[in-house]
Amino acid sequence: MKTRFTLALYLTVAVLALGVLTGCPASGPTPTPAVPVDGVLDVDMRNYVYEPRSFEFKVGETVEFRLISEDEPHTFTVKELGINWVVPKNEEPQVETFTFSEAGTYRLVCTVAGHEGSGMVGKITVVE
């Protein structure tokens, strides 16, 4: 899928720029480990799952989220951070930008009826 390729490309460039070698997280039913990002992040939202499910950012970091929901409408909601992005069924990304200002661990949920209960949850960690 184009969005996963784009994310892989951004991560590869970041790794090469830092001179660090890392492995790619495995896909499948196992939850994805936290993905440190800088700049642009593609997020697939479908089948009651966020991909990736877990994110790590630094205080002061500004991130452009490119949200894709190809199956049905979803939300990208983190109440403690004031994020409540409603994402209609789309094939082109909905772009949202956010600057993380406070360290902590936050719960990401889809607030569409029944989606959170079906497992559409994630985690955002913001570090100093």
N, CA, C and O atoms as a GROMACS GRO file, in nm:
protein
  512
    1MET      N    1   0.084  -0.116   0.000
    1MET     CA    2   0.000   0.000   0.000
    1MET      C    3   0.089   0.124   0.000
    1MET      O    4   0.194   0.126   0.066
    2LYS      N    5   0.048   0.223  -0.073
    2LYS     CA    6   0.129   0.343  -0.090
    2LYS      C    7   0.162   0.410   0.043
    2LYS      O    8   0.274   0.457   0.062
    3THR      N    9   0.065   0.416   0.136
    3THR     CA   10   0.090   0.485   0.262
    3THR      C   11   0.194   0.414   0.346
    3THR      O   12   0.274   0.479   0.413
    4ARG      N   13   0.195   0.282   0.344
    4ARG     CA   14   0.296   0.209   0.421
    4ARG      C   15   0.434   0.228   0.357
    4ARG      O   16   0.534   0.240   0.427
    5PHE      N   17   0.439   0.232   0.223
    5PHE     CA   18   0.565   0.256   0.155
    5PHE      C   19   0.618   0.393   0.192
    5PHE      O   20   0.738   0.409   0.217
    6THR      N   21   0.530   0.493   0.196
    6THR     CA   22   0.572   0.629   0.231
    6THR      C   23   0.628   0.633   0.372
    6THR      O   24   0.732   0.694   0.396
    7LEU      N   25   0.560   0.569   0.468
    7LEU     CA   26   0.609   0.564   0.605
    7LEU      C   27   0.744   0.495   0.611
    7LEU      O   28   0.835   0.542   0.679
    8ALA      N   29   0.758   0.383   0.540
    8ALA     CA   30   0.885   0.311   0.539
    8ALA      C   31   0.996   0.398   0.482
    8ALA      O   32   1.108   0.397   0.532
    9LEU      N   33   0.967   0.473   0.377
    9LEU     CA   34   1.066   0.562   0.316
    9LEU      C   35   1.110   0.670   0.415
    9LEU      O   36   1.230   0.694   0.429
   10TYR      N   37   1.015   0.734   0.484
   10TYR     CA   38   1.050   0.836   0.583
   10TYR      C   39   1.134   0.778   0.695
   10TYR      O   40   1.232   0.839   0.738
   11LEU      N   41   1.096   0.661   0.743
   11LEU     CA   42   1.172   0.600   0.851
   11LEU      C   43   1.313   0.563   0.806
   11LEU      O   44   1.409   0.580   0.881
   12THR      N   45   1.326   0.512   0.682
   12THR     CA   46   1.457   0.476   0.629
   12THR      C   47   1.547   0.598   0.620
   12THR      O   48   1.664   0.592   0.659
   13VAL      N   49   1.495   0.707   0.569
   13VAL     CA   50   1.573   0.830   0.558
   13VAL      C   51   1.616   0.878   0.696
   13VAL      O   52   1.730   0.919   0.715
   14ALA      N   53   1.524   0.874   0.793
   14ALA     CA   54   1.558   0.917   0.929
   14ALA      C   55   1.667   0.831   0.989
   14ALA      O   56   1.759   0.882   1.053
   15VAL      N   57   1.658   0.700   0.968
   15VAL     CA   58   1.758   0.609   1.023
   15VAL      C   59   1.894   0.634   0.959
   15VAL      O   60   1.995   0.639   1.029
   16LEU      N   61   1.896   0.650   0.828
   16LEU     CA   62   2.023   0.675   0.760
   16LEU      C   63   2.083   0.809   0.803
   16LEU      O   64   2.204   0.821   0.819
   17ALA      N   65   1.998   0.909   0.822
   17ALA     CA   66   2.047   1.041   0.863
   17ALA      C   67   2.110   1.035   1.001
   17ALA      O   68   2.206   1.108   1.029
   18LEU      N   69   2.059   0.953   1.086
   18LEU     CA   70   2.113   0.941   1.222
   18LEU      C   71   2.226   0.840   1.231
   18LEU      O   72   2.296   0.833   1.332
   19GLY      N   73   2.244   0.761   1.124
   19GLY     CA   74   2.350   0.662   1.124
   19GLY      C   75   2.321   0.544   1.214
   19GLY      O   76   2.412   0.478   1.264
   20VAL      N   77   2.192   0.517   1.235
   20VAL     CA   78   2.152   0.407   1.323
   20VAL      C   79   2.081   0.301   1.241
   20VAL      O   80   1.997   0.333   1.156
   21LEU      N   81   2.112   0.177   1.267
   21LEU     CA   82   2.043   0.068   1.198
   21LEU      C   83   1.940   0.006   1.291
   21LEU      O   84   1.971  -0.030   1.404
   22THR      N   85   1.815  -0.005   1.241
   22THR     CA   86   1.709  -0.069   1.318
   22THR      C   87   1.630  -0.161   1.227
   22THR      O   88   1.637  -0.149   1.105
   23GLY      N   89   1.556  -0.253   1.287
   23GLY     CA   90   1.469  -0.343   1.210
   23GLY      C   91   1.331  -0.282   1.196
   23GLY      O   92   1.290  -0.200   1.278
   24CYS      N   93   1.260  -0.322   1.094
   24CYS     CA   94   1.123  -0.277   1.074
   24CYS      C   95   1.031  -0.356   1.165
   24CYS      O   96   1.052  -0.476   1.184
   25PRO      N   97   0.929  -0.292   1.223
   25PRO     CA   98   0.836  -0.366   1.306
   25PRO      C   99   0.756  -0.466   1.223
   25PRO      O  100   0.721  -0.439   1.108
   26ALA      N  101   0.728  -0.580   1.282
   26ALA     CA  102   0.650  -0.683   1.213
   26ALA      C  103   0.505  -0.640   1.204
   26ALA      O  104   0.453  -0.575   1.295
   27SER      N  105   0.439  -0.678   1.094
   27SER     CA  106   0.297  -0.650   1.083
   27SER      C  107   0.221  -0.777   1.117
   27SER      O  108   0.278  -0.887   1.114
   28GLY      N  109   0.095  -0.763   1.148
   28GLY     CA  110   0.014  -0.878   1.183
   28GLY      C  111  -0.067  -0.849   1.308
   28GLY      O  112  -0.080  -0.733   1.348
   29PRO      N  113  -0.120  -0.953   1.368
   29PRO     CA  114  -0.208  -0.932   1.482
   29PRO      C  115  -0.136  -0.882   1.608
   29PRO      O  116  -0.201  -0.829   1.698
   30THR      N  117  -0.004  -0.897   1.614
   30THR     CA  118   0.072  -0.849   1.729
   30THR      C  119   0.076  -0.696   1.724
   30THR      O  120   0.104  -0.640   1.618
   31PRO      N  121   0.048  -0.627   1.836
   31PRO     CA  122   0.053  -0.480   1.836
   31PRO      C  123   0.189  -0.428   1.790
   31PRO      O  124   0.293  -0.484   1.825
   32THR      N  125   0.186  -0.321   1.713
   32THR     CA  126   0.307  -0.259   1.661
   32THR      C  127   0.377  -0.182   1.772
   32THR      O  128   0.311  -0.109   1.847
   33PRO      N  129   0.509  -0.194   1.784
   33PRO     CA  130   0.580  -0.117   1.886
   33PRO      C  131   0.577   0.032   1.852
   33PRO      O  132   0.545   0.070   1.740
   34ALA      N  133   0.610   0.115   1.950
   34ALA     CA  134   0.609   0.260   1.931
   34ALA      C  135   0.701   0.298   1.816
   34ALA      O  136   0.811   0.245   1.802
   35VAL      N  137   0.655   0.391   1.732
   35VAL     CA  138   0.731   0.436   1.617
   35VAL      C  139   0.772   0.581   1.642
   35VAL      O  140   0.688   0.670   1.638
   36PRO      N  141   0.903   0.607   1.667
   36PRO     CA  142   0.944   0.746   1.681
   36PRO      C  143   0.939   0.813   1.544
   36PRO      O  144   0.988   0.757   1.446
   37VAL      N  145   0.882   0.931   1.536
   37VAL     CA  146   0.868   0.999   1.408
   37VAL      C  147   0.911   1.143   1.420
   37VAL      O  148   0.922   1.198   1.530
   38ASP      N  149   0.935   1.203   1.307
   38ASP     CA  150   0.968   1.344   1.301
   38ASP      C  151   0.914   1.396   1.170
   38ASP      O  152   0.958   1.350   1.064
   39GLY      N  153   0.822   1.488   1.174
   39GLY     CA  154   0.771   1.545   1.050
   39GLY      C  155   0.637   1.490   1.009
   39GLY      O  156   0.534   1.537   1.057
   40VAL      N  157   0.636   1.390   0.921
   40VAL     CA  158   0.514   1.338   0.860
   40VAL      C  159   0.494   1.193   0.901
   40VAL      O  160   0.588   1.113   0.900
   41LEU      N  161   0.369   1.158   0.936
   41LEU     CA  162   0.337   1.021   0.976
   41LEU      C  163   0.208   0.977   0.908
   41LEU      O  164   0.105   1.043   0.923
   42ASP      N  165   0.212   0.866   0.835
   42ASP     CA  166   0.092   0.808   0.776
   42ASP      C  167   0.028   0.713   0.876
   42ASP      O  168   0.096   0.630   0.936
   43VAL      N  169  -0.104   0.726   0.894
   43VAL     CA  170  -0.178   0.639   0.985
   43VAL      C  171  -0.294   0.578   0.909
   43VAL      O  172  -0.382   0.649   0.860
   44ASP      N  173  -0.294   0.444   0.897
   44ASP     CA  174  -0.406   0.371   0.837
   44ASP      C  175  -0.506   0.339   0.946
   44ASP      O  176  -0.469   0.293   1.054
   45MET      N  177  -0.634   0.364   0.919
   45MET     CA  178  -0.740   0.338   1.014
   45MET      C  179  -0.843   0.250   0.944
   45MET      O  180  -0.918   0.296   0.858
   46ARG      N  181  -0.845   0.119   0.982
   46ARG     CA  182  -0.941   0.028   0.920
   46ARG      C  183  -0.951  -0.100   1.002
   46ARG      O  184  -0.862  -0.134   1.080
   47ASN      N  185  -1.062  -0.170   0.981
   47ASN     CA  186  -1.086  -0.296   1.052
   47ASN      C  187  -1.066  -0.281   1.202
   47ASN      O  188  -1.014  -0.371   1.268
   48TYR      N  189  -1.108  -0.167   1.256
   48TYR     CA  190  -1.100  -0.139   1.400
   48TYR      C  191  -0.958  -0.138   1.454
   48TYR      O  192  -0.934  -0.177   1.568
   49VAL      N  193  -0.862  -0.094   1.371
   49VAL     CA  194  -0.722  -0.091   1.411
   49VAL      C  195  -0.658   0.037   1.357
   49VAL      O  196  -0.686   0.080   1.245
   50TYR      N  197  -0.572   0.098   1.439
   50TYR     CA  198  -0.481   0.203   1.393
   50TYR      C  199  -0.350   0.136   1.355
   50TYR      O  200  -0.303   0.049   1.428
   51GLU      N  201  -0.292   0.174   1.244
   51GLU     CA  202  -0.162   0.119   1.204
   51GLU      C  203  -0.071   0.235   1.169
   51GLU      O  204  -0.094   0.299   1.066
   52PRO      N  205   0.030   0.266   1.247
   52PRO     CA  206   0.071   0.195   1.368
   52PRO      C  207  -0.024   0.224   1.484
   52PRO      O  208  -0.104   0.318   1.478
   53ARG      N  209  -0.015   0.143   1.589
   53ARG     CA  210  -0.101   0.156   1.708
   53ARG      C  211  -0.038   0.241   1.816
   53ARG      O  212  -0.108   0.299   1.899
   54SER      N  213   0.093   0.248   1.816
   54SER     CA  214   0.165   0.313   1.924
   54SER      C  215   0.263   0.414   1.865
   54SER      O  216   0.332   0.385   1.767
   55PHE      N  217   0.269   0.532   1.927
   55PHE     CA  218   0.351   0.640   1.875
   55PHE      C  219   0.435   0.699   1.987
   55PHE      O  220   0.394   0.698   2.103
   56GLU      N  221   0.553   0.749   1.953
   56GLU     CA  222   0.635   0.819   2.050
   56GLU      C  223   0.684   0.950   1.989
   56GLU      O  224   0.738   0.952   1.878
   57PHE      N  225   0.665   1.059   2.063
   57PHE     CA  226   0.705   1.191   2.018
   57PHE      C  227   0.782   1.260   2.129
   57PHE      O  228   0.781   1.216   2.244
   58LYS      N  229   0.849   1.370   2.095
   58LYS     CA  230   0.920   1.451   2.194
   58LYS      C  231   0.840   1.578   2.220
   58LYS      O  232   0.771   1.629   2.132
   59VAL      N  233   0.850   1.628   2.343
   59VAL     CA  234   0.787   1.756   2.376
   59VAL      C  235   0.840   1.862   2.279
   59VAL      O  236   0.960   1.871   2.255
   60GLY      N  237   0.750   1.941   2.223
   60GLY     CA  238   0.786   2.045   2.128
   60GLY      C  239   0.786   1.999   1.983
   60GLY      O  240   0.797   2.082   1.892
   61GLU      N  241   0.773   1.870   1.960
   61GLU     CA  242   0.774   1.817   1.824
   61GLU      C  243   0.641   1.845   1.755
   61GLU      O  244   0.534   1.824   1.812
   62THR      N  245   0.649   1.892   1.631
   62THR     CA  246   0.530   1.914   1.549
   62THR      C  247   0.525   1.805   1.444
   62THR      O  248   0.622   1.781   1.372
   63VAL      N  249   0.410   1.739   1.436
   63VAL     CA  250   0.394   1.624   1.346
   63VAL      C  251   0.275   1.648   1.255
   63VAL      O  252   0.169   1.694   1.298
   64GLU      N  253   0.294   1.616   1.128
   64GLU     CA  254   0.185   1.617   1.031
   64GLU      C  255   0.134   1.474   1.021
   64GLU      O  256   0.207   1.384   0.980
   65PHE      N  257   0.009   1.453   1.058
   65PHE     CA  258  -0.055   1.322   1.048
   65PHE      C  259  -0.130   1.315   0.916
   65PHE      O  260  -0.209   1.404   0.884
   66ARG      N  261  -0.106   1.208   0.840
   66ARG     CA  262  -0.180   1.182   0.716
   66ARG      C  263  -0.269   1.062   0.745
   66ARG      O  264  -0.223   0.948   0.750
   67LEU      N  265  -0.400   1.089   0.765
   67LEU     CA  266  -0.495   0.989   0.812
   67LEU      C  267  -0.573   0.929   0.696
   67LEU      O  268  -0.635   1.002   0.618
   68ILE      N  269  -0.570   0.796   0.685
   68ILE     CA  270  -0.642   0.724   0.579
   68ILE      C  271  -0.744   0.631   0.642
   68ILE      O  272  -0.711   0.555   0.733
   69SER      N  273  -0.868   0.638   0.595
   69SER     CA  274  -0.975   0.550   0.643
   69SER      C  275  -1.050   0.498   0.521
   69SER      O  276  -1.146   0.560   0.476
   70GLU      N  277  -1.005   0.385   0.466
   70GLU     CA  278  -1.062   0.335   0.341
   70GLU      C  279  -1.189   0.253   0.359
   70GLU      O  280  -1.262   0.231   0.262
   71ASP      N  281  -1.220   0.207   0.482
   71ASP     CA  282  -1.336   0.120   0.497
   71ASP      C  283  -1.462   0.191   0.545
   71ASP      O  284  -1.571   0.164   0.495
   72GLU      N  285  -1.449   0.282   0.641
   72GLU     CA  286  -1.563   0.354   0.697
   72GLU      C  287  -1.510   0.473   0.778
   72GLU      O  288  -1.390   0.482   0.802
   73PRO      N  289  -1.598   0.564   0.820
   73PRO     CA  290  -1.552   0.676   0.902
   73PRO      C  291  -1.495   0.629   1.036
   73PRO      O  292  -1.543   0.532   1.095
   74HIS      N  293  -1.392   0.699   1.082
   74HIS     CA  294  -1.330   0.673   1.212
   74HIS      C  295  -1.295   0.807   1.274
   74HIS      O  296  -1.307   0.911   1.209
   75THR      N  297  -1.250   0.804   1.399
   75THR     CA  298  -1.193   0.924   1.460
   75THR      C  299  -1.054   0.891   1.512
   75THR      O  300  -1.020   0.776   1.538
   76PHE      N  301  -0.974   0.995   1.525
   76PHE     CA  302  -0.842   0.989   1.587
   76PHE      C  303  -0.854   1.083   1.706
   76PHE      O  304  -0.837   1.204   1.692
   77THR      N  305  -0.884   1.026   1.823
   77THR     CA  306  -0.921   1.106   1.939
   77THR      C  307  -0.829   1.078   2.058
   77THR      O  308  -0.811   0.964   2.099
   78VAL      N  309  -0.771   1.186   2.111
   78VAL     CA  310  -0.692   1.181   2.234
   78VAL      C  311  -0.747   1.294   2.321
   78VAL      O  312  -0.703   1.408   2.311
   79LYS      N  313  -0.842   1.260   2.406
   79LYS     CA  314  -0.914   1.362   2.484
   79LYS      C  315  -0.821   1.450   2.565
   79LYS      O  316  -0.839   1.572   2.568
   80GLU      N  317  -0.721   1.391   2.631
   80GLU     CA  318  -0.632   1.468   2.718
   80GLU      C  319  -0.550   1.572   2.641
   80GLU      O  320  -0.503   1.669   2.700
   81LEU      N  321  -0.533   1.551   2.512
   81LEU     CA  322  -0.455   1.645   2.430
   81LEU      C  323  -0.545   1.739   2.348
   81LEU      O  324  -0.495   1.827   2.278
   82GLY      N  325  -0.676   1.719   2.358
   82GLY     CA  326  -0.769   1.802   2.281
   82GLY      C  327  -0.775   1.765   2.134
   82GLY      O  328  -0.817   1.847   2.052
   83ILE      N  329  -0.734   1.643   2.100
   83ILE     CA  330  -0.739   1.597   1.961
   83ILE      C  331  -0.869   1.520   1.940
   83ILE      O  332  -0.898   1.426   2.014
   84ASN      N  333  -0.947   1.560   1.839
   84ASN     CA  334  -1.067   1.486   1.800
   84ASN      C  335  -1.089   1.506   1.651
   84ASN      O  336  -1.172   1.586   1.608
   85TRP      N  337  -1.011   1.431   1.573
   85TRP     CA  338  -1.018   1.444   1.428
   85TRP      C  339  -1.114   1.339   1.373
   85TRP      O  340  -1.092   1.220   1.390
   86VAL      N  341  -1.219   1.385   1.306
   86VAL     CA  342  -1.316   1.296   1.242
   86VAL      C  343  -1.268   1.272   1.100
   86VAL      O  344  -1.248   1.366   1.023
   87VAL      N  345  -1.250   1.144   1.066
   87VAL     CA  346  -1.194   1.109   0.935
   87VAL      C  347  -1.299   1.031   0.857
   87VAL      O  348  -1.329   0.917   0.892
   88PRO      N  349  -1.355   1.090   0.750
   88PRO     CA  350  -1.453   1.017   0.670
   88PRO      C  351  -1.385   0.907   0.589
   88PRO      O  352  -1.263   0.905   0.576
   89LYS      N  353  -1.466   0.818   0.536
   89LYS     CA  354  -1.411   0.717   0.444
   89LYS      C  355  -1.344   0.794   0.332
   89LYS      O  356  -1.404   0.881   0.269
   90ASN      N  357  -1.215   0.761   0.307
   90ASN     CA  358  -1.140   0.836   0.206
   90ASN      C  359  -1.032   0.749   0.144
   90ASN      O  360  -0.990   0.648   0.200
   91GLU      N  361  -0.987   0.790   0.028
   91GLU     CA  362  -0.872   0.726  -0.035
   91GLU      C  363  -0.753   0.820  -0.037
   91GLU      O  364  -0.639   0.776  -0.053
   92GLU      N  365  -0.780   0.947  -0.020
   92GLU     CA  366  -0.674   1.047  -0.010
   92GLU      C  367  -0.660   1.084   0.138
   92GLU      O  368  -0.761   1.091   0.209
   93PRO      N  369  -0.539   1.106   0.185
   93PRO     CA  370  -0.520   1.135   0.327
   93PRO      C  371  -0.586   1.264   0.373
   93PRO      O  372  -0.588   1.364   0.301
   94GLN      N  373  -0.638   1.260   0.494
   94GLN     CA  374  -0.680   1.382   0.564
   94GLN      C  375  -0.558   1.425   0.644
   94GLN      O  376  -0.505   1.347   0.723
   95VAL      N  377  -0.513   1.547   0.625
   95VAL     CA  378  -0.389   1.594   0.688
   95VAL      C  379  -0.423   1.682   0.808
   95VAL      O  380  -0.500   1.777   0.797
   96GLU      N  381  -0.364   1.649   0.922
   96GLU     CA  382  -0.380   1.725   1.046
   96GLU      C  383  -0.241   1.747   1.105
   96GLU      O  384  -0.155   1.660   1.095
   97THR      N  385  -0.219   1.862   1.167
   97THR     CA  386  -0.090   1.892   1.228
   97THR      C  387  -0.110   1.917   1.377
   97THR      O  388  -0.207   1.980   1.419
   98PHE      N  389  -0.014   1.867   1.457
   98PHE     CA  390  -0.024   1.884   1.602
   98PHE      C  391   0.115   1.900   1.661
   98PHE      O  392   0.210   1.833   1.618
   99THR      N  393   0.128   1.990   1.759
   99THR     CA  394   0.253   2.008   1.833
   99THR      C  395   0.233   1.955   1.974
   99THR      O  396   0.141   1.997   2.045
  100PHE      N  397   0.319   1.864   2.014
  100PHE     CA  398   0.310   1.801   2.146
  100PHE      C  399   0.381   1.890   2.248
  100PHE      O  400   0.500   1.919   2.233
  101SER      N  401   0.308   1.932   2.351
  101SER     CA  402   0.363   2.029   2.446
  101SER      C  403   0.381   1.974   2.587
  101SER      O  404   0.444   2.040   2.670
  102GLU      N  405   0.328   1.856   2.616
  102GLU     CA  406   0.336   1.805   2.752
  102GLU      C  407   0.371   1.656   2.752
  102GLU      O  408   0.308   1.576   2.682
  103ALA      N  409   0.473   1.620   2.831
  103ALA     CA  410   0.513   1.480   2.841
  103ALA      C  411   0.404   1.398   2.908
  103ALA      O  412   0.329   1.448   2.992
  104GLY      N  413   0.395   1.272   2.869
  104GLY     CA  414   0.298   1.181   2.930
  104GLY      C  415   0.263   1.068   2.836
  104GLY      O  416   0.311   1.062   2.723
  105THR      N  417   0.178   0.979   2.885
  105THR     CA  418   0.127   0.868   2.805
  105THR      C  419  -0.023   0.889   2.790
  105THR      O  420  -0.094   0.909   2.889
  106TYR      N  421  -0.071   0.885   2.667
  106TYR     CA  422  -0.208   0.920   2.636
  106TYR      C  423  -0.276   0.808   2.558
  106TYR      O  424  -0.213   0.738   2.479
  107ARG      N  425  -0.406   0.793   2.582
  107ARG     CA  426  -0.485   0.689   2.516
  107ARG      C  427  -0.549   0.745   2.390
  107ARG      O  428  -0.615   0.849   2.392
  108LEU      N  429  -0.528   0.675   2.280
  108LEU     CA  430  -0.587   0.707   2.150
  108LEU      C  431  -0.707   0.616   2.130
  108LEU      O  432  -0.695   0.495   2.149
  109VAL      N  433  -0.822   0.671   2.091
  109VAL     CA  434  -0.942   0.589   2.069
  109VAL      C  435  -1.018   0.639   1.947
  109VAL      O  436  -1.008   0.755   1.907
  110CYS      N  437  -1.096   0.547   1.890
  110CYS     CA  438  -1.194   0.584   1.788
  110CYS      C  439  -1.327   0.595   1.861
  110CYS      O  440  -1.372   0.499   1.924
  111THR      N  441  -1.390   0.713   1.854
  111THR     CA  442  -1.514   0.737   1.928
  111THR      C  443  -1.640   0.703   1.850
  111THR      O  444  -1.750   0.727   1.898
  112VAL      N  445  -1.626   0.647   1.729
  112VAL     CA  446  -1.743   0.600   1.656
  112VAL      C  447  -1.803   0.485   1.737
  112VAL      O  448  -1.730   0.400   1.787
  113ALA      N  449  -1.935   0.482   1.749
  113ALA     CA  450  -2.005   0.383   1.832
  113ALA      C  451  -1.956   0.241   1.803
  113ALA      O  452  -1.960   0.194   1.689
  114GLY      N  453  -1.910   0.173   1.908
  114GLY     CA  454  -1.867   0.034   1.898
  114GLY      C  455  -1.723   0.012   1.859
  114GLY      O  456  -1.672  -0.099   1.874
  115HIS      N  457  -1.655   0.113   1.809
  115HIS     CA  458  -1.519   0.093   1.759
  115HIS      C  459  -1.417   0.075   1.872
  115HIS      O  460  -1.332  -0.013   1.865
  116GLU      N  461  -1.426   0.158   1.977
  116GLU     CA  462  -1.334   0.143   2.089
  116GLU      C  463  -1.351   0.005   2.152
  116GLU      O  464  -1.252  -0.062   2.183
  117GLY      N  465  -1.475  -0.039   2.170
  117GLY     CA  466  -1.503  -0.171   2.226
  117GLY      C  467  -1.455  -0.284   2.139
  117GLY      O  468  -1.432  -0.395   2.187
  118SER      N  469  -1.440  -0.258   2.009
  118SER     CA  470  -1.390  -0.359   1.915
  118SER      C  471  -1.238  -0.358   1.907
  118SER      O  472  -1.179  -0.432   1.829
  119GLY      N  473  -1.174  -0.274   1.988
  119GLY     CA  474  -1.028  -0.275   1.994
  119GLY      C  475  -0.959  -0.163   1.919
  119GLY      O  476  -0.837  -0.166   1.904
  120MET      N  477  -1.034  -0.063   1.871
  120MET     CA  478  -0.970   0.046   1.798
  120MET      C  479  -0.917   0.149   1.897
  120MET      O  480  -0.976   0.254   1.920
  121VAL      N  481  -0.802   0.114   1.955
  121VAL     CA  482  -0.734   0.196   2.054
  121VAL      C  483  -0.585   0.198   2.024
  121VAL      O  484  -0.534   0.113   1.951
  122GLY      N  485  -0.517   0.294   2.080
  122GLY     CA  486  -0.373   0.303   2.062
  122GLY      C  487  -0.312   0.382   2.176
  122GLY      O  488  -0.380   0.416   2.273
  123LYS      N  489  -0.183   0.412   2.163
  123LYS     CA  490  -0.112   0.483   2.270
  123LYS      C  491  -0.018   0.585   2.209
  123LYS      O  492   0.052   0.558   2.112
  124ILE      N  493  -0.017   0.703   2.268
  124ILE     CA  494   0.078   0.808   2.231
  124ILE      C  495   0.162   0.839   2.354
  124ILE      O  496   0.109   0.871   2.460
  125THR      N  497   0.293   0.828   2.339
  125THR     CA  498   0.385   0.861   2.447
  125THR      C  499   0.463   0.985   2.406
  125THR      O  500   0.520   0.991   2.297
  126VAL      N  501   0.466   1.085   2.494
  126VAL     CA  502   0.540   1.208   2.468
  126VAL      C  503   0.649   1.217   2.575
  126VAL      O  504   0.620   1.216   2.695
  127VAL      N  505   0.774   1.225   2.531
  127VAL     CA  506   0.888   1.226   2.622
  127VAL      C  507   0.958   1.362   2.618
  127VAL      O  508   0.945   1.437   2.521
  128GLU      N  509   1.032   1.393   2.725
  128GLU     CA  510   1.108   1.519   2.734
  128GLU      C  511   1.219   1.520   2.632
  128GLU      O  512   1.293   1.618   2.623
   0.00000   0.00000   0.00000
